[in-house]
Amino acid sequence: MALLRAHATLTRQMDANLQAEHELTINDYEVLLALARAPERRMRRVDLAERVLLTQSGITRLLQGLERAGFVERADCPTDRRVVYAQLTDGGYERLREASRTHLDDIRSLFAARFSGGELESLDVLLGRVLEGDSDTDCAIPD
Amino acid sequence: MALLRAHATLTRQMDANLQAEHELTINDYEVLLALARAPERRMRRVDLAERVLLTQSGITRLLQGLERAGFVERADCPTDRRVVYAQLTDGGYERLREASRTHLDDIRSLFAARFSGGELESLDVLLGRVLEGDSDTDCAIPD
DNA sequence: TGGCCATACTTGCGTCCTCAAGCTTTGTCC
DNA sequence: GGACAAAGCTTGAGGACGCAAGTATGGCCA
């Protein structure tokens, strides 16, 4: 299956670059990005987990790292005491912007090196179909 | 990036199925498959590592598991005493055949459910381009 | 109000994998 | 032939993640 190898090759590259230049995992990056676009830059942990395809325990531990680094803070929910929001800090937002500069370049060069614009589009359409319902897979950071 | 989510979704599914029904990881499966098609059903560990995109230490430990299970044996190389072949056993070959029955069905249903034949083909061509040089990404087991 | 299941989250434990360091064997270059 | 780098492999330490179990809160229904 080409998909398996294709993905492994590409993410390995992105992950290595992100980690070398910004000390962030791909999942770290995806979480920061998700938070940056969420209303008030906060999300419930459950929703984050679904967003980046981790389990809840995975999210708990990933956020522990981001909290230690000061990129994310815990925030209680006034209406439901079970939930603990993950709240993006200004520092976290800054780090995301820095990281995005080189990360987007990485992505562009990894893909653009191998595909034409039209091909990219059909790829996106095809792969998008794997993800039945959920949209929101582009790369921009709000603001 | 659709590719990231597409891959995570699909492999998670395949891996879960493989492990539930045959107690094999995707990587276990890929290694057995690679060995089944190699000349004399054996490969150097270095080459295996490159084939399934793991590090050498990753392969060492993965093979430890397969050796314990009796699917693979260590075999010395007469001309270069540094290399230790991974040699597929008859038991390993049998297990691969069993696993492939349901695994191929999984793959087919996961993909065929979402793509037409023509789409599959273009997907394959596009993704194949990510893997510059190496071919050999189909699924058949020899013999 | 009290019982009971569902939801949100955390924690303990195990697995898979990587990185860095180390060992042995091989090839090369003087 | 001997030094020395390179190749093949293993090992120790640690990271990321899943699963299952545990805690706390919320919603529901009698």
JSON list of C-alpha atoms in Angstrom, two decimals, chain A residues 27-140:
[
{"chain": "A", "resi": 27, "resn": "ASN", "atom": "CA", "xyz": [0.82, 16.32, 17.48]},
{"chain": "A", "resi": 28, "resn": "ASP", "atom": "CA", "xyz": [1.96, 19.22, 19.62]},
{"chain": "A", "resi": 29, "resn": "TYR", "atom": "CA", "xyz": [1.70, 21.39, 16.56]},
{"chain": "A", "resi": 30, "resn": "GLU", "atom": "CA", "xyz": [-1.72, 20.10, 15.64]},
{"chain": "A", "resi": 31, "resn": "VAL", "atom": "CA", "xyz": [-3.00, 20.71, 19.14]},
{"chain": "A", "resi": 32, "resn": "LEU", "atom": "CA", "xyz": [-1.68, 24.26, 19.24]},
{"chain": "A", "resi": 33, "resn": "LEU", "atom": "CA", "xyz": [-3.20, 24.88, 15.83]},
{"chain": "A", "resi": 34, "resn": "ALA", "atom": "CA", "xyz": [-6.56, 23.51, 16.87]},
{"chain": "A", "resi": 35, "resn": "LEU", "atom": "CA", "xyz": [-6.56, 25.71, 19.96]},
{"chain": "A", "resi": 36, "resn": "ALA", "atom": "CA", "xyz": [-5.53, 28.78, 18.00]},
{"chain": "A", "resi": 37, "resn": "ARG", "atom": "CA", "xyz": [-8.62, 28.47, 15.87]},
{"chain": "A", "resi": 38, "resn": "ALA", "atom": "CA", "xyz": [-11.05, 27.51, 18.57]},
{"chain": "A", "resi": 39, "resn": "PRO", "atom": "CA", "xyz": [-13.39, 30.14, 20.05]},
{"chain": "A", "resi": 40, "resn": "GLU", "atom": "CA", "xyz": [-11.51, 31.89, 22.86]},
{"chain": "A", "resi": 41, "resn": "ARG", "atom": "CA", "xyz": [-8.55, 29.70, 22.00]},
{"chain": "A", "resi": 42, "resn": "ARG", "atom": "CA", "xyz": [-9.70, 26.96, 24.31]},
{"chain": "A", "resi": 43, "resn": "MET", "atom": "CA", "xyz": [-11.09, 23.46, 23.94]},
{"chain": "A", "resi": 44, "resn": "ARG", "atom": "CA", "xyz": [-12.32, 20.61, 26.03]},
{"chain": "A", "resi": 45, "resn": "ARG", "atom": "CA", "xyz": [-9.87, 17.77, 26.24]},
{"chain": "A", "resi": 46, "resn": "VAL", "atom": "CA", "xyz": [-12.33, 15.31, 24.79]},
{"chain": "A", "resi": 47, "resn": "ASP", "atom": "CA", "xyz": [-12.81, 17.41, 21.70]},
{"chain": "A", "resi": 48, "resn": "LEU", "atom": "CA", "xyz": [-9.08, 17.92, 21.31]},
{"chain": "A", "resi": 49, "resn": "ALA", "atom": "CA", "xyz": [-8.57, 14.19, 21.48]},
{"chain": "A", "resi": 50, "resn": "GLU", "atom": "CA", "xyz": [-11.01, 13.59, 18.69]},
{"chain": "A", "resi": 51, "resn": "ARG", "atom": "CA", "xyz": [-9.55, 16.41, 16.67]},
{"chain": "A", "resi": 52, "resn": "VAL", "atom": "CA", "xyz": [-6.02, 15.05, 16.61]},
{"chain": "A", "resi": 53, "resn": "LEU", "atom": "CA", "xyz": [-6.98, 11.37, 16.74]},
{"chain": "A", "resi": 54, "resn": "LEU", "atom": "CA", "xyz": [-5.51, 10.53, 20.10]},
{"chain": "A", "resi": 55, "resn": "THR", "atom": "CA", "xyz": [-7.11, 8.87, 23.09]},
{"chain": "A", "resi": 56, "resn": "GLN", "atom": "CA", "xyz": [-8.06, 10.93, 26.08]},
{"chain": "A", "resi": 57, "resn": "SER", "atom": "CA", "xyz": [-5.09, 9.67, 28.00]},
{"chain": "A", "resi": 58, "resn": "GLY", "atom": "CA", "xyz": [-2.85, 10.59, 25.11]},
{"chain": "A", "resi": 59, "resn": "ILE", "atom": "CA", "xyz": [-4.19, 14.14, 25.21]},
{"chain": "A", "resi": 60, "resn": "THR", "atom": "CA", "xyz": [-3.75, 14.38, 28.96]},
{"chain": "A", "resi": 61, "resn": "ARG", "atom": "CA", "xyz": [-0.08, 13.56, 28.68]},
{"chain": "A", "resi": 62, "resn": "LEU", "atom": "CA", "xyz": [0.55, 15.63, 25.61]},
{"chain": "A", "resi": 63, "resn": "LEU", "atom": "CA", "xyz": [-1.00, 18.63, 27.34]},
{"chain": "A", "resi": 64, "resn": "GLN", "atom": "CA", "xyz": [1.12, 17.99, 30.41]},
{"chain": "A", "resi": 65, "resn": "GLY", "atom": "CA", "xyz": [4.11, 18.67, 28.21]},
{"chain": "A", "resi": 66, "resn": "LEU", "atom": "CA", "xyz": [2.65, 21.81, 26.69]},
{"chain": "A", "resi": 67, "resn": "GLU", "atom": "CA", "xyz": [1.66, 23.04, 30.15]},
{"chain": "A", "resi": 68, "resn": "ARG", "atom": "CA", "xyz": [5.16, 22.53, 31.45]},
{"chain": "A", "resi": 69, "resn": "ALA", "atom": "CA", "xyz": [6.40, 24.55, 28.52]},
{"chain": "A", "resi": 70, "resn": "GLY", "atom": "CA", "xyz": [3.89, 27.29, 29.29]},
{"chain": "A", "resi": 71, "resn": "PHE", "atom": "CA", "xyz": [2.10, 27.06, 25.94]},
{"chain": "A", "resi": 72, "resn": "VAL", "atom": "CA", "xyz": [-1.19, 25.88, 27.37]},
{"chain": "A", "resi": 73, "resn": "GLU", "atom": "CA", "xyz": [-2.97, 26.37, 30.68]},
{"chain": "A", "resi": 74, "resn": "ARG", "atom": "CA", "xyz": [-5.67, 24.44, 32.50]},
{"chain": "A", "resi": 75, "resn": "ALA", "atom": "CA", "xyz": [-8.93, 26.34, 32.88]},
{"chain": "A", "resi": 76, "resn": "ASP", "atom": "CA", "xyz": [-12.00, 25.22, 34.74]},
{"chain": "A", "resi": 77, "resn": "CYS", "atom": "CA", "xyz": [-15.39, 25.28, 33.13]},
{"chain": "A", "resi": 78, "resn": "PRO", "atom": "CA", "xyz": [-17.93, 27.25, 35.17]},
{"chain": "A", "resi": 79, "resn": "THR", "atom": "CA", "xyz": [-20.92, 25.25, 34.02]},
{"chain": "A", "resi": 80, "resn": "ASP", "atom": "CA", "xyz": [-19.53, 21.72, 34.16]},
{"chain": "A", "resi": 81, "resn": "ARG", "atom": "CA", "xyz": [-16.95, 20.90, 36.76]},
{"chain": "A", "resi": 82, "resn": "ARG", "atom": "CA", "xyz": [-15.92, 17.72, 34.99]},
{"chain": "A", "resi": 83, "resn": "VAL", "atom": "CA", "xyz": [-14.32, 19.53, 32.10]},
{"chain": "A", "resi": 84, "resn": "VAL", "atom": "CA", "xyz": [-10.89, 21.12, 32.14]},
{"chain": "A", "resi": 85, "resn": "TYR", "atom": "CA", "xyz": [-10.31, 23.40, 29.21]},
{"chain": "A", "resi": 86, "resn": "ALA", "atom": "CA", "xyz": [-6.99, 23.52, 27.45]},
{"chain": "A", "resi": 87, "resn": "GLN", "atom": "CA", "xyz": [-6.37, 27.24, 27.08]},
{"chain": "A", "resi": 88, "resn": "LEU", "atom": "CA", "xyz": [-3.75, 28.49, 24.64]},
{"chain": "A", "resi": 89, "resn": "THR", "atom": "CA", "xyz": [-1.45, 31.08, 26.19]},
{"chain": "A", "resi": 90, "resn": "ASP", "atom": "CA", "xyz": [0.07, 34.05, 24.39]},
{"chain": "A", "resi": 91, "resn": "GLY", "atom": "CA", "xyz": [3.37, 32.26, 24.54]},
{"chain": "A", "resi": 92, "resn": "GLY", "atom": "CA", "xyz": [1.84, 29.22, 22.95]},
{"chain": "A", "resi": 93, "resn": "TYR", "atom": "CA", "xyz": [0.33, 31.29, 20.21]},
{"chain": "A", "resi": 94, "resn": "GLU", "atom": "CA", "xyz": [3.66, 32.92, 19.54]},
{"chain": "A", "resi": 95, "resn": "ARG", "atom": "CA", "xyz": [5.45, 29.61, 19.36]},
{"chain": "A", "resi": 96, "resn": "LEU", "atom": "CA", "xyz": [2.85, 28.29, 16.96]},
{"chain": "A", "resi": 97, "resn": "ARG", "atom": "CA", "xyz": [3.36, 31.24, 14.64]},
{"chain": "A", "resi": 98, "resn": "GLU", "atom": "CA", "xyz": [7.11, 30.78, 14.67]},
{"chain": "A", "resi": 99, "resn": "ALA", "atom": "CA", "xyz": [6.79, 27.07, 14.05]},
{"chain": "A", "resi": 100, "resn": "SER", "atom": "CA", "xyz": [4.26, 27.54, 11.30]},
{"chain": "A", "resi": 101, "resn": "ARG", "atom": "CA", "xyz": [6.68, 29.57, 9.25]},
{"chain": "A", "resi": 102, "resn": "THR", "atom": "CA", "xyz": [9.09, 26.74, 8.71]},
{"chain": "A", "resi": 103, "resn": "HIS", "atom": "CA", "xyz": [6.51, 24.00, 8.97]},
{"chain": "A", "resi": 104, "resn": "LEU", "atom": "CA", "xyz": [4.43, 25.35, 6.12]},
{"chain": "A", "resi": 105, "resn": "ASP", "atom": "CA", "xyz": [7.57, 25.66, 4.07]},
{"chain": "A", "resi": 106, "resn": "ASP", "atom": "CA", "xyz": [8.38, 22.05, 4.84]},
{"chain": "A", "resi": 107, "resn": "ILE", "atom": "CA", "xyz": [4.96, 20.92, 3.74]},
{"chain": "A", "resi": 108, "resn": "ARG", "atom": "CA", "xyz": [5.09, 22.96, 0.59]},
{"chain": "A", "resi": 109, "resn": "SER", "atom": "CA", "xyz": [8.48, 21.73, -0.41]},
{"chain": "A", "resi": 110, "resn": "LEU", "atom": "CA", "xyz": [7.70, 18.13, 0.44]},
{"chain": "A", "resi": 111, "resn": "PHE", "atom": "CA", "xyz": [4.58, 18.12, -1.65]},
{"chain": "A", "resi": 112, "resn": "ALA", "atom": "CA", "xyz": [5.26, 20.71, -4.30]},
{"chain": "A", "resi": 113, "resn": "ALA", "atom": "CA", "xyz": [8.47, 18.94, -5.14]},
{"chain": "A", "resi": 114, "resn": "ARG", "atom": "CA", "xyz": [6.49, 15.94, -6.26]},
{"chain": "A", "resi": 115, "resn": "PHE", "atom": "CA", "xyz": [3.10, 17.11, -7.42]},
{"chain": "A", "resi": 116, "resn": "SER", "atom": "CA", "xyz": [1.65, 19.67, -9.76]},
{"chain": "A", "resi": 117, "resn": "GLY", "atom": "CA", "xyz": [-1.12, 21.96, -8.59]},
{"chain": "A", "resi": 118, "resn": "GLY", "atom": "CA", "xyz": [-3.83, 19.95, -10.24]},
{"chain": "A", "resi": 119, "resn": "GLU", "atom": "CA", "xyz": [-2.52, 16.73, -8.82]},
{"chain": "A", "resi": 120, "resn": "LEU", "atom": "CA", "xyz": [-2.45, 18.25, -5.37]},
{"chain": "A", "resi": 121, "resn": "GLU", "atom": "CA", "xyz": [-6.07, 19.12, -5.73]},
{"chain": "A", "resi": 122, "resn": "SER", "atom": "CA", "xyz": [-7.19, 15.66, -6.74]},
{"chain": "A", "resi": 123, "resn": "LEU", "atom": "CA", "xyz": [-5.11, 14.13, -3.98]},
{"chain": "A", "resi": 124, "resn": "ASP", "atom": "CA", "xyz": [-6.82, 16.35, -1.50]},
{"chain": "A", "resi": 125, "resn": "VAL", "atom": "CA", "xyz": [-10.26, 15.50, -2.78]},
{"chain": "A", "resi": 126, "resn": "LEU", "atom": "CA", "xyz": [-9.56, 11.80, -2.72]},
{"chain": "A", "resi": 127, "resn": "LEU", "atom": "CA", "xyz": [-8.01, 11.73, 0.70]},
{"chain": "A", "resi": 128, "resn": "GLY", "atom": "CA", "xyz": [-10.64, 14.01, 2.06]},
{"chain": "A", "resi": 129, "resn": "ARG", "atom": "CA", "xyz": [-13.12, 11.29, 1.36]},
{"chain": "A", "resi": 130, "resn": "VAL", "atom": "CA", "xyz": [-11.48, 9.07, 3.92]},
{"chain": "A", "resi": 131, "resn": "LEU", "atom": "CA", "xyz": [-12.55, 11.50, 6.61]},
{"chain": "A", "resi": 132, "resn": "GLU", "atom": "CA", "xyz": [-16.28, 11.15, 6.30]},
{"chain": "A", "resi": 133, "resn": "GLY", "atom": "CA", "xyz": [-17.64, 14.04, 8.25]},
{"chain": "A", "resi": 134, "resn": "ASP", "atom": "CA", "xyz": [-14.98, 16.30, 9.59]},
{"chain": "A", "resi": 135, "resn": "SER", "atom": "CA", "xyz": [-13.66, 19.16, 7.56]},
{"chain": "A", "resi": 136, "resn": "ASP", "atom": "CA", "xyz": [-11.25, 21.83, 8.67]},
{"chain": "A", "resi": 137, "resn": "THR", "atom": "CA", "xyz": [-8.02, 20.39, 7.42]},
{"chain": "A", "resi": 138, "resn": "ASP", "atom": "CA", "xyz": [-6.30, 23.46, 6.06]},
{"chain": "A", "resi": 139, "resn": "CYS", "atom": "CA", "xyz": [-3.28, 25.12, 7.56]},
{"chain": "A", "resi": 140, "resn": "ALA", "atom": "CA", "xyz": [-3.93, 28.79, 8.21]}
]
